[in-house]
Amino acid sequence: MSSDSHTDPPSAPALRIKAIQQLLTEKGLLPTGAVDTIVDAFEHRFGPRTGARIVARAWTNASYRKRLLADAPEAMGEFGHSEDPHIAMIERTPTIVLENTLKVHNVIVCTLCSCYPWHVLGLPPNWYKAAPYRSRVVIEPRAVLAEFGLHVPDDVEVRVWDSNNELRYFVLPLRPAGTEGWSEERLASIVTRDSMIGTALCKAA
Amino acid sequence: MNGIHDMGGLQNMGPIVVEANEPIFHADWERDVLGVNFALNMSGVYTVHELRYAIEQLPPVHYLESPYYLHWLDGFERLLQEKGYLTAQELATGQVGSAVAAPSHRPVPAPPREVPQFKAGDRVRARNINPRTHTRLPRYVRGRAGTVAAGLGALAFADGIAQGKSPELQHVYSVRFEASELWGPDSGSRDAVYIDLYESYVEAA
């Protein structure tokens, strides 16, 4: 690097991962292109837009909703799979859809690490993986939801799903009033990531 | 292991910090860490259970203070050395020392030994066990009684795989614990936590 360069020196983790990547590649343990394929899927394929389309279809199509609740991976697969077998495997992650109703509000967490339905929501936000959310949502879910601006009425049961095994959970939020007659596409545009985690409701505006 | 990662129910972890317009990655090295981890996982160099156990053995203060993807990097750097894929010398010099065999294909899990012992509606109690190794049974449910909400089929026992044992399928149940059972009479009376428990984690209540 020249003395007048304004480029920051690489951070310690950046140097460590580069060294590991190079060693593993030379040892034949990291197939060429594997890292790029995976990163590309997480940056461009997996994300909450997929989940939003699933929710919008479940809101407008009763038989799809039924299929989604009975066999989520199968119903989620109706939107197609990647041609890459490894990415397609992630897309087939065993998943259970939790239906919010007027009496039950569901919210997901992973208290032990960071399990999350990547295939339909993408990578989780930092707060989902950090200590405050993981520690508190199981013991004081209503206080945590209130911090997100979601005040659950006393007569609604809050169910917290600690995804600690291979199953991934996904919240099917309530369709808001005022969206009658909307197209699937327009409905998908109001389905937020947080509504599918369970820390928000969908709003018509 | 009763480590800091097992944080369900801890208090005083602070407010939930939501980053507006959070990027998928906060630095390029995070992208590389994610890609390398998935590639190694998919090619069978290690399992996610082994990685989680490696992360659980990080010093607790470091675990709480460091960014999320550093846990992964710390975890697989340790694991790759433990499993003989890389040496400390290679990591220090960046030069390949010795060749290493590519991982063999993972064994097919042994089937569960018996038919499921419990069914939906059965009362069960999470066992009070404190293994020093990896477990997916968080402390906050140990010794508590709950109700089986559903049988989830047989899944590979993570605790054994994390120790390098051959995979073994166990029946898994979605178990509902009332908030009052977990947290006492001051908690929300109608709320509940659902968690997935291997058969070896529970006994009849």
CSV table of C-alpha atoms in Angstrom, one decimal:
chain,number,residue,atom,x,y,z
A,1,MET,CA,0.0,0.0,0.0
A,2,SER,CA,1.4,3.4,-0.9
A,3,SER,CA,2.0,6.0,1.8
A,4,ASP,CA,-0.7,8.4,0.5
A,5,SER,CA,-3.4,5.7,0.3
A,6,HIS,CA,-6.6,6.5,2.1
A,7,THR,CA,-7.7,2.9,2.1
A,8,ASP,CA,-8.2,1.5,5.6
A,9,PRO,CA,-6.0,-1.5,6.4
A,10,PRO,CA,-7.9,-4.8,6.4
A,11,SER,CA,-9.3,-5.6,9.8
A,12,ALA,CA,-8.1,-8.6,11.8
A,13,PRO,CA,-11.1,-10.8,10.9
A,14,ALA,CA,-10.7,-9.9,7.2
A,15,LEU,CA,-7.1,-11.1,7.3
A,16,ARG,CA,-8.0,-14.3,9.2
A,17,ILE,CA,-10.8,-15.3,6.9
A,18,LYS,CA,-8.7,-14.6,3.8
A,19,ALA,CA,-6.0,-16.8,5.1
A,20,ILE,CA,-8.4,-19.6,6.0
A,21,GLN,CA,-10.0,-19.3,2.6
A,22,GLN,CA,-6.7,-19.5,0.8
A,23,LEU,CA,-5.4,-22.5,2.8
A,24,LEU,CA,-8.7,-24.4,2.4
A,25,THR,CA,-8.7,-23.7,-1.3
A,26,GLU,CA,-5.1,-25.0,-1.7
A,27,LYS,CA,-6.0,-28.1,0.2
A,28,GLY,CA,-9.0,-28.8,-2.0
A,29,LEU,CA,-11.6,-28.4,0.8
A,30,LEU,CA,-13.3,-25.3,-0.7
A,31,PRO,CA,-14.6,-25.9,-4.2
A,32,THR,CA,-14.1,-23.1,-6.6
A,33,GLY,CA,-17.2,-20.8,-6.7
A,34,ALA,CA,-18.9,-22.4,-3.7
A,35,VAL,CA,-18.5,-19.3,-1.5
A,36,ASP,CA,-19.8,-17.0,-4.2
A,37,THR,CA,-22.8,-19.2,-5.0
A,38,ILE,CA,-23.8,-19.2,-1.4
A,39,VAL,CA,-23.2,-15.5,-0.7
A,40,ASP,CA,-25.1,-14.7,-3.9
A,41,ALA,CA,-28.1,-16.7,-2.7
A,42,PHE,CA,-28.2,-15.0,0.6
A,43,GLU,CA,-27.7,-11.5,-0.9
A,44,HIS,CA,-30.1,-11.9,-3.9
A,45,ARG,CA,-32.4,-14.9,-3.5
A,46,PHE,CA,-33.3,-15.4,0.1
A,47,GLY,CA,-35.2,-12.5,1.7
A,48,PRO,CA,-38.5,-11.4,3.2
A,49,ARG,CA,-40.0,-10.7,-0.2
A,50,THR,CA,-40.3,-14.5,-0.6
A,51,GLY,CA,-42.1,-14.7,2.8
A,52,ALA,CA,-44.3,-11.8,1.8
A,53,ARG,CA,-45.5,-13.5,-1.4
A,54,ILE,CA,-46.3,-16.7,0.6
A,55,VAL,CA,-48.3,-14.7,3.1
A,56,ALA,CA,-50.2,-12.7,0.3
A,57,ARG,CA,-51.1,-16.0,-1.4
A,58,ALA,CA,-52.3,-17.5,1.8
A,59,TRP,CA,-54.5,-14.4,2.4
A,60,THR,CA,-56.1,-14.7,-1.0
A,61,ASN,CA,-56.2,-18.4,-1.7
A,62,ALA,CA,-57.9,-20.6,0.9
A,63,SER,CA,-56.6,-23.8,-0.6
A,64,TYR,CA,-53.0,-22.5,-0.6
A,65,ARG,CA,-53.4,-21.4,3.0
A,66,LYS,CA,-54.6,-24.9,3.9
A,67,ARG,CA,-51.6,-26.5,2.1
A,68,LEU,CA,-49.2,-24.0,3.7
A,69,LEU,CA,-50.4,-24.9,7.2
A,70,ALA,CA,-50.4,-28.6,6.5
A,71,ASP,CA,-47.0,-28.9,4.7
A,72,ALA,CA,-45.1,-25.6,4.6
A,73,PRO,CA,-42.0,-26.8,2.7
A,74,GLU,CA,-44.2,-28.2,-0.1
A,75,ALA,CA,-46.4,-25.1,-0.3
A,76,MET,CA,-43.4,-22.7,-0.1
A,77,GLY,CA,-41.8,-24.7,-2.9
A,78,GLU,CA,-44.7,-23.7,-5.2
A,79,PHE,CA,-42.8,-20.5,-5.8
A,80,GLY,CA,-39.9,-22.5,-7.3
A,81,HIS,CA,-36.5,-23.8,-6.3
A,82,SER,CA,-32.9,-22.9,-7.2
A,83,GLU,CA,-31.2,-25.0,-9.8
A,84,ASP,CA,-28.2,-25.3,-7.4
A,85,PRO,CA,-28.8,-28.4,-5.3
A,86,HIS,CA,-27.3,-26.9,-2.1
A,87,ILE,CA,-29.4,-23.7,-2.4
A,88,ALA,CA,-32.5,-25.8,-3.2
A,89,MET,CA,-31.8,-27.9,0.0
A,90,ILE,CA,-31.9,-24.8,2.1
A,91,GLU,CA,-35.2,-23.9,0.4
A,92,ARG,CA,-36.6,-27.2,1.5
A,93,THR,CA,-35.8,-26.5,5.2
A,94,PRO,CA,-38.4,-28.3,7.4
A,95,THR,CA,-40.7,-25.4,8.4
A,96,ILE,CA,-43.9,-25.0,10.3
A,97,VAL,CA,-46.2,-22.0,9.7
A,98,LEU,CA,-47.9,-20.4,12.7
A,99,GLU,CA,-51.2,-18.8,12.0
A,100,ASN,CA,-52.0,-15.6,13.9
A,101,THR,CA,-55.7,-15.3,14.8
A,102,LEU,CA,-57.8,-12.8,16.7
A,103,LYS,CA,-57.1,-15.0,19.8
A,104,VAL,CA,-53.5,-16.0,19.3
A,105,HIS,CA,-50.4,-14.0,18.5
A,106,ASN,CA,-47.2,-16.0,17.6
A,107,VAL,CA,-43.6,-14.8,17.8
A,108,ILE,CA,-40.4,-16.6,17.0
A,109,VAL,CA,-36.9,-16.7,18.7
A,110,CYS,CA,-33.9,-18.9,19.0
A,111,THR,CA,-32.7,-18.5,22.6
A,112,LEU,CA,-29.6,-20.7,22.1
A,113,CYS,CA,-28.2,-19.3,18.9
A,114,SER,CA,-29.8,-17.7,15.9
A,115,CYS,CA,-32.1,-20.2,14.1
A,116,TYR,CA,-34.3,-18.4,11.6
A,117,PRO,CA,-36.2,-19.3,8.5
A,118,TRP,CA,-33.5,-18.0,6.1
A,119,HIS,CA,-35.2,-19.6,3.0
A,120,VAL,CA,-38.2,-17.3,3.3
A,121,LEU,CA,-36.9,-14.3,5.4
A,122,GLY,CA,-33.2,-14.1,4.4
A,123,LEU,CA,-30.6,-13.5,7.1
A,124,PRO,CA,-31.9,-12.3,10.4
A,125,PRO,CA,-31.4,-8.7,11.6
A,126,ASN,CA,-28.8,-8.2,14.3
A,127,TRP,CA,-31.3,-7.6,17.1
A,128,TYR,CA,-32.8,-11.1,16.5
A,129,LYS,CA,-29.3,-12.7,17.2
A,130,ALA,CA,-28.4,-10.4,20.1
A,131,ALA,CA,-28.7,-11.0,23.8
A,132,PRO,CA,-31.6,-8.6,24.7
A,133,TYR,CA,-34.1,-10.2,22.3
A,134,ARG,CA,-33.0,-13.8,22.9
A,135,SER,CA,-33.0,-13.5,26.7
A,136,ARG,CA,-36.1,-11.4,27.2
A,137,VAL,CA,-38.8,-12.5,24.7
A,138,VAL,CA,-39.4,-15.9,26.4
A,139,ILE,CA,-39.8,-14.3,29.9
A,140,GLU,CA,-41.5,-11.0,29.0
A,141,PRO,CA,-42.9,-11.3,25.5
A,142,ARG,CA,-45.5,-8.6,26.0
A,143,ALA,CA,-42.9,-6.1,27.2
A,144,VAL,CA,-40.6,-7.0,24.3
A,145,LEU,CA,-43.4,-6.7,21.7
A,146,ALA,CA,-44.4,-3.3,23.3
A,147,GLU,CA,-40.8,-2.1,22.6
A,148,PHE,CA,-41.5,-2.8,18.9
A,149,GLY,CA,-44.7,-0.8,19.2
A,150,LEU,CA,-47.0,-3.8,19.3
A,151,HIS,CA,-49.4,-3.9,22.2
A,152,VAL,CA,-51.1,-7.2,22.4
A,153,PRO,CA,-54.5,-7.0,24.0
A,154,ASP,CA,-55.0,-8.9,27.3
A,155,ASP,CA,-57.4,-11.4,25.8
A,156,VAL,CA,-55.0,-12.5,23.1
A,157,GLU,CA,-52.7,-15.3,24.0
A,158,VAL,CA,-49.0,-14.8,23.2
A,159,ARG,CA,-47.2,-17.9,22.0
A,160,VAL,CA,-43.4,-17.7,21.9
A,161,TRP,CA,-41.7,-20.4,19.7
A,162,ASP,CA,-38.1,-21.1,20.7
A,163,SER,CA,-36.7,-22.7,17.5
A,164,ASN,CA,-34.0,-24.9,19.1
A,165,ASN,CA,-34.1,-27.9,16.8
A,166,GLU,CA,-34.2,-28.6,13.0
A,167,LEU,CA,-37.7,-27.1,12.5
A,168,ARG,CA,-38.0,-23.5,11.5
A,169,TYR,CA,-41.0,-21.4,12.4
A,170,PHE,CA,-42.7,-18.7,10.3
A,171,VAL,CA,-45.5,-16.5,11.4
A,172,LEU,CA,-48.5,-16.0,9.1
A,173,PRO,CA,-49.7,-12.6,10.2
A,174,LEU,CA,-53.3,-11.4,10.2
A,175,ARG,CA,-54.6,-9.8,7.0
A,176,PRO,CA,-55.4,-6.2,8.0
A,177,ALA,CA,-58.8,-4.6,7.5
A,178,GLY,CA,-59.1,-2.3,4.6
A,179,THR,CA,-57.3,-4.6,2.1
A,180,GLU,CA,-60.4,-6.2,0.6
A,181,GLY,CA,-60.1,-6.7,-3.1
A,182,TRP,CA,-56.4,-6.1,-3.2
A,183,SER,CA,-54.2,-8.1,-5.6
A,184,GLU,CA,-51.8,-10.6,-4.3
A,185,GLU,CA,-48.9,-8.4,-5.4
A,186,ARG,CA,-50.3,-5.3,-3.6
A,187,LEU,CA,-50.9,-7.4,-0.4
A,188,ALA,CA,-47.3,-8.7,-0.5
A,189,SER,CA,-46.1,-5.1,-0.5
A,190,ILE,CA,-47.5,-4.5,3.0
A,191,VAL,CA,-46.1,-7.8,4.6
A,192,THR,CA,-43.0,-6.8,6.6
A,193,ARG,CA,-40.2,-9.0,7.8
A,194,ASP,CA,-41.1,-8.2,11.4
A,195,SER,CA,-44.7,-9.3,10.9
A,196,MET,CA,-43.4,-12.7,9.9
A,197,ILE,CA,-41.2,-12.9,12.9
A,198,GLY,CA,-44.2,-11.8,15.0
A,199,THR,CA,-42.8,-8.5,16.4
A,200,ALA,CA,-45.2,-6.4,14.2
A,201,LEU,CA,-48.6,-6.4,12.6
A,202,CYS,CA,-49.3,-5.8,8.9
A,203,LYS,CA,-51.0,-2.4,8.2
A,204,ALA,CA,-53.1,-1.4,5.2
A,205,ALA,CA,-51.4,2.0,4.8
B,1,MET,CA,-23.2,-26.8,28.6
B,2,ASN,CA,-24.5,-24.1,31.0
B,3,GLY,CA,-22.9,-21.3,29.0
B,4,ILE,CA,-23.7,-17.7,28.3
B,5,HIS,CA,-25.3,-18.7,24.9
B,6,ASP,CA,-28.1,-20.3,26.9
B,7,MET,CA,-29.7,-16.9,27.7
B,8,GLY,CA,-33.5,-17.5,27.6
B,9,GLY,CA,-34.9,-15.8,30.7
B,10,LEU,CA,-31.9,-13.7,31.6
B,11,GLN,CA,-32.6,-10.1,32.6
B,12,ASN,CA,-30.6,-6.9,32.4
B,13,MET,CA,-29.4,-7.6,28.9
B,14,GLY,CA,-30.5,-4.1,27.9
B,15,PRO,CA,-33.0,-2.7,25.3
B,16,ILE,CA,-33.5,-4.3,21.9
B,17,VAL,CA,-31.5,-2.1,19.5
B,18,VAL,CA,-33.0,-2.0,16.0
B,19,GLU,CA,-30.8,-0.7,13.3
B,20,ALA,CA,-32.7,1.2,10.6
B,21,ASN,CA,-32.1,0.0,7.0
B,22,GLU,CA,-29.7,-2.7,8.3
B,23,PRO,CA,-27.5,-4.0,5.5
B,24,ILE,CA,-27.3,-7.8,5.0
B,25,PHE,CA,-23.6,-7.7,6.0
B,26,HIS,CA,-21.8,-5.0,7.9
B,27,ALA,CA,-18.3,-5.7,6.4
B,28,ASP,CA,-16.9,-7.8,3.5
B,29,TRP,CA,-15.3,-10.2,5.9
B,30,GLU,CA,-18.8,-11.2,7.2
B,31,ARG,CA,-19.8,-12.1,3.7
B,32,ASP,CA,-16.8,-14.4,3.4
B,33,VAL,CA,-17.3,-15.9,6.8
B,34,LEU,CA,-20.9,-16.8,5.9
B,35,GLY,CA,-19.9,-18.3,2.5
B,36,VAL,CA,-17.0,-20.4,3.9
B,37,ASN,CA,-19.1,-21.7,6.8
B,38,PHE,CA,-21.9,-22.9,4.5
B,39,ALA,CA,-19.4,-24.4,2.0
B,40,LEU,CA,-17.6,-26.3,4.7
B,41,ASN,CA,-20.9,-27.5,6.1
B,42,MET,CA,-22.3,-28.6,2.8
B,43,SER,CA,-19.1,-30.5,1.9
B,44,GLY,CA,-19.2,-32.3,5.3
B,45,VAL,CA,-16.0,-30.8,6.8
B,46,TYR,CA,-18.0,-30.2,10.0
B,47,THR,CA,-21.7,-30.1,11.1
B,48,VAL,CA,-23.6,-27.1,12.3
B,49,HIS,CA,-23.8,-28.9,15.7
B,50,GLU,CA,-20.1,-29.1,16.0
B,51,LEU,CA,-19.8,-25.4,15.1
B,52,ARG,CA,-22.4,-24.4,17.7
B,53,TYR,CA,-20.5,-26.3,20.3
B,54,ALA,CA,-17.2,-24.6,19.3
B,55,ILE,CA,-19.0,-21.2,19.6
B,56,GLU,CA,-20.4,-22.2,23.0
B,57,GLN,CA,-16.8,-22.7,24.3
B,58,LEU,CA,-15.8,-19.1,23.5
B,59,PRO,CA,-15.0,-17.0,26.5
B,60,PRO,CA,-18.3,-15.6,27.7
B,61,VAL,CA,-17.3,-11.9,27.8
B,62,HIS,CA,-16.0,-12.2,24.2
B,63,TYR,CA,-19.2,-13.9,23.2
B,64,LEU,CA,-21.3,-11.0,24.5
B,65,GLU,CA,-19.1,-8.3,23.1
B,66,SER,CA,-18.1,-9.5,19.7
B,67,PRO,CA,-20.0,-9.1,16.4
B,68,TYR,CA,-22.1,-12.1,15.4
B,69,TYR,CA,-20.0,-13.4,12.5
B,70,LEU,CA,-16.9,-13.3,14.6
B,71,HIS,CA,-18.5,-16.1,16.6
B,72,TRP,CA,-18.6,-18.1,13.4
B,73,LEU,CA,-15.0,-17.3,12.4
B,74,ASP,CA,-13.7,-18.1,15.9
B,75,GLY,CA,-15.8,-21.2,16.0
B,76,PHE,CA,-14.7,-22.7,12.7
B,77,GLU,CA,-11.1,-21.6,13.1
B,78,ARG,CA,-11.0,-23.7,16.3
B,79,LEU,CA,-13.0,-26.6,14.8
B,80,LEU,CA,-10.8,-26.8,11.6
B,81,GLN,CA,-7.8,-27.3,13.9
B,82,GLU,CA,-9.5,-29.7,16.2
B,83,LYS,CA,-10.5,-31.8,13.3
B,84,GLY,CA,-7.1,-31.7,11.7
B,85,TYR,CA,-8.0,-29.8,8.6
B,86,LEU,CA,-5.7,-26.9,9.4
B,87,THR,CA,-2.8,-26.4,11.9
B,88,ALA,CA,-1.9,-23.4,14.0
B,89,GLN,CA,1.4,-23.3,12.0
B,90,GLU,CA,-0.5,-23.0,8.7
B,91,LEU,CA,-2.8,-20.3,10.1
B,92,ALA,CA,0.2,-18.4,11.4
B,93,THR,CA,2.3,-18.6,8.1
B,94,GLY,CA,-0.4,-18.9,5.5
B,95,GLN,CA,1.6,-21.7,4.0
B,96,VAL,CA,0.1,-25.2,3.5
B,97,GLY,CA,2.0,-27.6,5.6
B,98,SER,CA,0.5,-31.0,4.9
B,99,ALA,CA,-2.2,-32.3,2.7
B,100,VAL,CA,-5.5,-33.5,4.2
B,101,ALA,CA,-8.1,-36.0,3.0
B,102,ALA,CA,-11.4,-34.5,1.9
B,103,PRO,CA,-14.2,-35.5,4.3
B,104,SER,CA,-15.9,-38.8,3.8
B,105,HIS,CA,-19.7,-38.8,3.3
B,106,ARG,CA,-21.7,-38.4,6.4
B,107,PRO,CA,-23.2,-41.6,7.7
B,108,VAL,CA,-26.9,-42.2,7.5
B,109,PRO,CA,-28.5,-41.7,10.9
B,110,ALA,CA,-29.5,-44.8,12.8
B,111,PRO,CA,-33.3,-45.1,13.1
B,112,PRO,CA,-35.0,-44.4,16.4
B,113,ARG,CA,-34.9,-47.3,18.8
B,114,GLU,CA,-38.6,-47.3,19.7
B,115,VAL,CA,-42.0,-46.0,18.7
B,116,PRO,CA,-42.7,-42.5,20.1
B,117,GLN,CA,-43.3,-42.7,23.8
B,118,PHE,CA,-45.5,-39.6,23.9
B,119,LYS,CA,-48.4,-38.2,21.9
B,120,ALA,CA,-50.2,-34.8,21.7
B,121,GLY,CA,-51.9,-34.0,25.0
B,122,ASP,CA,-49.5,-36.0,27.1
B,123,ARG,CA,-47.9,-34.2,30.1
B,124,VAL,CA,-44.2,-34.3,30.2
B,125,ARG,CA,-41.4,-32.9,32.3
B,126,ALA,CA,-38.1,-31.6,30.8
B,127,ARG,CA,-35.3,-33.6,32.6
B,128,ASN,CA,-33.0,-31.8,34.9
B,129,ILE,CA,-29.8,-32.6,33.1
B,130,ASN,CA,-26.6,-30.5,33.0
B,131,PRO,CA,-24.3,-32.0,30.4
B,132,ARG,CA,-20.9,-30.3,30.1
B,133,THR,CA,-21.2,-30.8,26.3
B,134,HIS,CA,-23.5,-29.4,23.6
B,135,THR,CA,-27.2,-29.6,24.3
B,136,ARG,CA,-30.4,-28.1,22.8
B,137,LEU,CA,-32.2,-28.3,26.1
B,138,PRO,CA,-32.1,-24.8,27.5
B,139,ARG,CA,-31.9,-24.3,31.3
B,140,TYR,CA,-35.2,-22.4,31.5
B,141,VAL,CA,-37.3,-25.4,30.8
B,142,ARG,CA,-35.3,-28.0,32.8
B,143,GLY,CA,-37.4,-29.5,35.5
B,144,ARG,CA,-40.6,-27.8,34.2
B,145,ALA,CA,-43.8,-29.6,33.2
B,146,GLY,CA,-45.5,-29.0,29.9
B,147,THR,CA,-47.9,-30.6,27.4
B,148,VAL,CA,-47.0,-32.2,24.2
B,149,ALA,CA,-48.5,-30.1,21.4
B,150,ALA,CA,-47.4,-32.4,18.5
B,151,GLY,CA,-45.0,-35.1,17.6
B,152,LEU,CA,-42.6,-33.8,15.0
B,153,GLY,CA,-41.2,-37.1,13.8
B,154,ALA,CA,-37.6,-38.4,14.3
B,155,LEU,CA,-34.7,-36.0,14.0
B,156,ALA,CA,-30.9,-36.6,14.3
B,157,PHE,CA,-29.7,-36.0,17.9
B,158,ALA,CA,-27.7,-32.8,17.8
B,159,ASP,CA,-26.0,-33.4,21.2
B,160,GLY,CA,-24.3,-36.6,20.0
B,161,ILE,CA,-23.3,-35.2,16.6
B,162,ALA,CA,-21.7,-32.2,18.3
B,163,GLN,CA,-19.4,-34.6,20.1
B,164,GLY,CA,-18.5,-36.4,16.8
B,165,LYS,CA,-20.7,-39.4,17.4
B,166,SER,CA,-22.5,-41.1,14.6
B,167,PRO,CA,-25.9,-39.6,14.1
B,168,GLU,CA,-28.9,-41.2,15.8
B,169,LEU,CA,-32.5,-40.4,15.2
B,170,GLN,CA,-34.7,-39.5,18.1
B,171,HIS,CA,-38.4,-38.7,18.3
B,172,VAL,CA,-39.0,-35.0,18.8
B,173,TYR,CA,-42.0,-33.3,20.3
B,174,SER,CA,-43.2,-29.7,20.2
B,175,VAL,CA,-43.9,-29.1,23.9
B,176,ARG,CA,-46.0,-26.2,25.3
B,177,PHE,CA,-44.9,-24.7,28.6
B,178,GLU,CA,-47.3,-22.3,30.3
B,179,ALA,CA,-45.6,-19.0,31.2
B,180,SER,CA,-46.7,-19.4,34.8
B,181,GLU,CA,-44.9,-22.8,35.0
B,182,LEU,CA,-41.7,-21.3,33.6
B,183,TRP,CA,-41.7,-17.9,35.3
B,184,GLY,CA,-44.1,-18.1,38.2
B,185,PRO,CA,-47.4,-16.5,39.0
B,186,ASP,CA,-46.5,-13.0,38.0
B,187,SER,CA,-46.1,-13.9,34.3
B,188,GLY,CA,-48.9,-13.6,31.8
B,189,SER,CA,-51.5,-16.1,32.7
B,190,ARG,CA,-52.5,-17.0,29.2
B,191,ASP,CA,-49.1,-16.9,27.5
B,192,ALA,CA,-46.9,-19.9,26.7
B,193,VAL,CA,-43.5,-20.9,25.2
B,194,TYR,CA,-43.3,-23.8,22.7
B,195,ILE,CA,-40.0,-25.6,22.2
B,196,ASP,CA,-38.9,-28.8,20.4
B,197,LEU,CA,-37.6,-31.5,22.7
B,198,TYR,CA,-35.9,-34.8,21.9
B,199,GLU,CA,-37.4,-37.8,23.6
B,200,SER,CA,-34.3,-38.2,25.8
B,201,TYR,CA,-34.9,-34.7,27.1
B,202,VAL,CA,-38.3,-35.5,28.6
B,203,GLU,CA,-40.0,-37.9,31.0
B,204,ALA,CA,-43.7,-38.5,31.8
B,205,ALA,CA,-45.0,-35.9,34.3
